[in-house]
């Protein structure tokens, strides 16, 4: 702490551009030095000082009262009670009372302390010296010498074989930690390529279950211009892996007059103009929920990828990179809509292994 | 000082000790502690440590205090929150959700909000404090950036601060994801899609992180550990290191009379700063508590539990993640097929730009010191106008951030301003490249204008508003000389020389062409300090000439 700021480290001793420290005689820009201390009102007027003291104490007292209020609210107010407070509207009375009392209790301590510091504690500005962060040359030379001695005694530089094998072992040992992470999850394998619809076959077709009614659907249930959501038969919201299944299986059904369907392949995969697309956006996987019936455009609310359902769900705007996969549907002998196989391509966001 | 009760034995002095007899119980306690912890030597350097005063130094304090508030409330919340994806049927007091299947994580968050008395308040304080925390870090960092406070010896602390900002942002994201409500689940889905877009290893990382396919059962407990243990632990370490360095380097200060590079002028830690800073903690805490009582944030009960096939329309991340959302929204959906593989550029490019936008600020101190070749310590702050290029770069960076924020909120902008969402997206795509450049140019000019005005003030004094009529009828406004202190303040900044390339031929006349790197450096240095980047400071001679000569009005 006692050594001085070494001159060459500081801006003033470098170059001439910023040279203002030495007050050249008659230099109009010279540093006049610290200004004289200006006393505050409370420094000279004892009455003002006493007023400030009372103000500070008052704030601390308000804080005490507020804390008592906090405890009282906690005990007295029913958690279910809703009150109307302008301009907030209907709010939980307990939450409001607790928050306001806690807020006031804390704020007043702070305000009191700050007011105290500003009015009654000394506001004399004092300069303190800085010392350079860098050590001086002597210390530096000393430390480097000591390190060299230590290094020489270890023989680290001389015994190359030890050094190299040490570096090798140190480099490899963290790998154990990485390997230990392996059982965090299964390997991807082909999991992303299939959905719950793969259970469907020609022999055992899967019915499309309406997500709202939980019932199988007939073709006439799907009205032109509406969007219907469906899942495969046999899936229940109470299934252990429901979330995981529905994240891939969710369908949206639209009905478009067959002559308005621009993409013939898409028309053939549908049934009398009913088309079943994956509901999962091909961008990063949000469920698509907005549909505009005049244009047959479906919009993903997350980043606004827009798909033209009349044209094979081609992307017409936004960040999605490819169309929504379409599920081939038909009807069974009782007239219910069914699927007889899986999507032709993986649903949801694309990934490296996905074939294109 | 609370150890006073346990110190009765401290009075017995060993023979030969020369220490004066303690005057009272407190001194006795202090002596006892000093014998074990050496507190006197520590306190000697720090009790009356000088802190310079400026309102902007409070920004860092806000960061510190909100961090403390987040930890306090966070511990409380962990007492009630169940980080589990196990399914339960809701049967609490919030009627609209009754009978709905949901995860324990969601159900316990609803319980905290409605069943635990004060739980809602603590949840709200936690969330509000987190928002203020990240905002304060960002503004604090801007303060440090625009005043050049990151220069030697403080570059490392700048990096620590940067890491704190990034970790804070991510911890916010993880915390936001824990309640497993419809909004947070959408955020996680977004993350899954982003991970899948990583070439080669994306699907593996996804499977390992989620413990299988999306969403699986593991993600909430895993995020919980990351959110409450891993990241806060690292942040605490960084924070302590940050503060130790602040203490060690001492504060920077503005130029002014009596203030030099070798001193620090201000008021002592005890009592003024203890009272002010300690009091300020309570002010911040009190305000956040009051805001939490008034303004509801993240009402998860209104969103409902997460289901991958449902979404709420105004899916928005917290504001500090908004720029990444903007990146992903405005990026065109490019996908490239490669030998049976897919490279999802539409997601991968934003994923890569995201860290680049951040890292650009992290490395700035090193770039600047390399360009300027300045190896000295700096403790006096730059006024932003006196470093026009730096200021303009900072402004350009902020403008980029704002453009992306507009992109991230394009649906809100569209509905509130009645614009086409597609137009906003096109605008952002162009703005991403154009706006920062325009901002750079405008800011630099503005700085130069302010420098010119400073020069004017130094040479001609300040306008007094007094109009005088000269004998021949002309009206002039009387200008008053600035006081010495102001003259000094306005002229004390440096205008260092531009880094010049060594002569093309050395002293023997042999051609020595400078390499690419020095040439780049010289060019950048000219950009930084050259003609177009500063107004020459008024010189003493100019001042003399004007003040002593004719027309001294
Ligand atoms: S997830 Fe649908 S647009 Fe991004």
mmCIF file with all atom_site columns, C-alpha atoms and ligand atoms in Angstrom, chain A residues 281-286 288 300-305 307 319-320, ligand 1:
data_model
loop_
_atom_site.group_PDB
_atom_site.id
_atom_site.type_symbol
_atom_site.label_atom_id
_atom_site.label_alt_id
_atom_site.label_comp_id
_atom_site.label_asym_id
_atom_site.label_entity_id
_atom_site.label_seq_id
_atom_site.pdbx_PDB_ins_code
_atom_site.Cartn_x
_atom_site.Cartn_y
_atom_site.Cartn_z
_atom_site.occupancy
_atom_site.B_iso_or_equiv
_atom_site.pdbx_formal_charge
_atom_site.auth_seq_id
_atom_site.auth_comp_id
_atom_site.auth_asym_id
_atom_site.auth_atom_id
_atom_site.pdbx_PDB_model_num
ATOM   1  C  CA  . UNK A 1 281 ? -45.287 -26.763 -37.171 1.00 0.00 ? 281 UNK A CA  1
ATOM   2  C  CA  . UNK A 1 282 ? -42.233 -27.766 -39.163 1.00 0.00 ? 282 UNK A CA  1
ATOM   3  C  CA  . UNK A 1 283 ? -40.340 -24.764 -37.879 1.00 0.00 ? 283 UNK A CA  1
ATOM   4  C  CA  . UNK A 1 284 ? -39.625 -25.578 -34.243 1.00 0.00 ? 284 UNK A CA  1
ATOM   5  C  CA  . UNK A 1 285 ? -42.737 -27.513 -33.344 1.00 0.00 ? 285 UNK A CA  1
ATOM   6  C  CA  . UNK A 1 286 ? -45.494 -25.252 -32.049 1.00 0.00 ? 286 UNK A CA  1
ATOM   7  C  CA  . UNK A 1 288 ? -50.695 -24.627 -35.460 1.00 0.00 ? 288 UNK A CA  1
ATOM   8  C  CA  . UNK A 1 300 ? -48.488 -20.817 -36.627 1.00 0.00 ? 300 UNK A CA  1
ATOM   9  C  CA  . UNK A 1 301 ? -48.818 -18.349 -33.736 1.00 0.00 ? 301 UNK A CA  1
ATOM   10 C  CA  . UNK A 1 302 ? -45.260 -18.809 -32.556 1.00 0.00 ? 302 UNK A CA  1
ATOM   11 C  CA  . UNK A 1 303 ? -43.296 -17.276 -35.424 1.00 0.00 ? 303 UNK A CA  1
ATOM   12 C  CA  . UNK A 1 304 ? -46.019 -16.814 -38.029 1.00 0.00 ? 304 UNK A CA  1
ATOM   13 C  CA  . UNK A 1 305 ? -45.044 -19.490 -40.507 1.00 0.00 ? 305 UNK A CA  1
ATOM   14 C  CA  . UNK A 1 307 ? -48.920 -22.768 -44.821 1.00 0.00 ? 307 UNK A CA  1
ATOM   15 C  CA  . UNK A 1 319 ? -39.342 -19.169 -41.050 1.00 0.00 ? 319 UNK A CA  1
ATOM   16 C  CA  . UNK A 1 320 ? -40.554 -22.748 -41.552 1.00 0.00 ? 320 UNK A CA  1
HETATM 17 S  S1  . LIG C 2 .   ? -42.947 -23.037 -34.601 1.00 0.00 ? 1   LIG C S1  1
HETATM 18 FE FE1 . LIG C 2 .   ? -44.345 -22.484 -36.087 1.00 0.00 ? 1   LIG C FE1 1
HETATM 19 S  S2  . LIG C 2 .   ? -43.472 -20.742 -36.891 1.00 0.00 ? 1   LIG C S2  1
HETATM 20 FE FE2 . LIG C 2 .   ? -42.027 -21.319 -35.456 1.00 0.00 ? 1   LIG C FE2 1
#
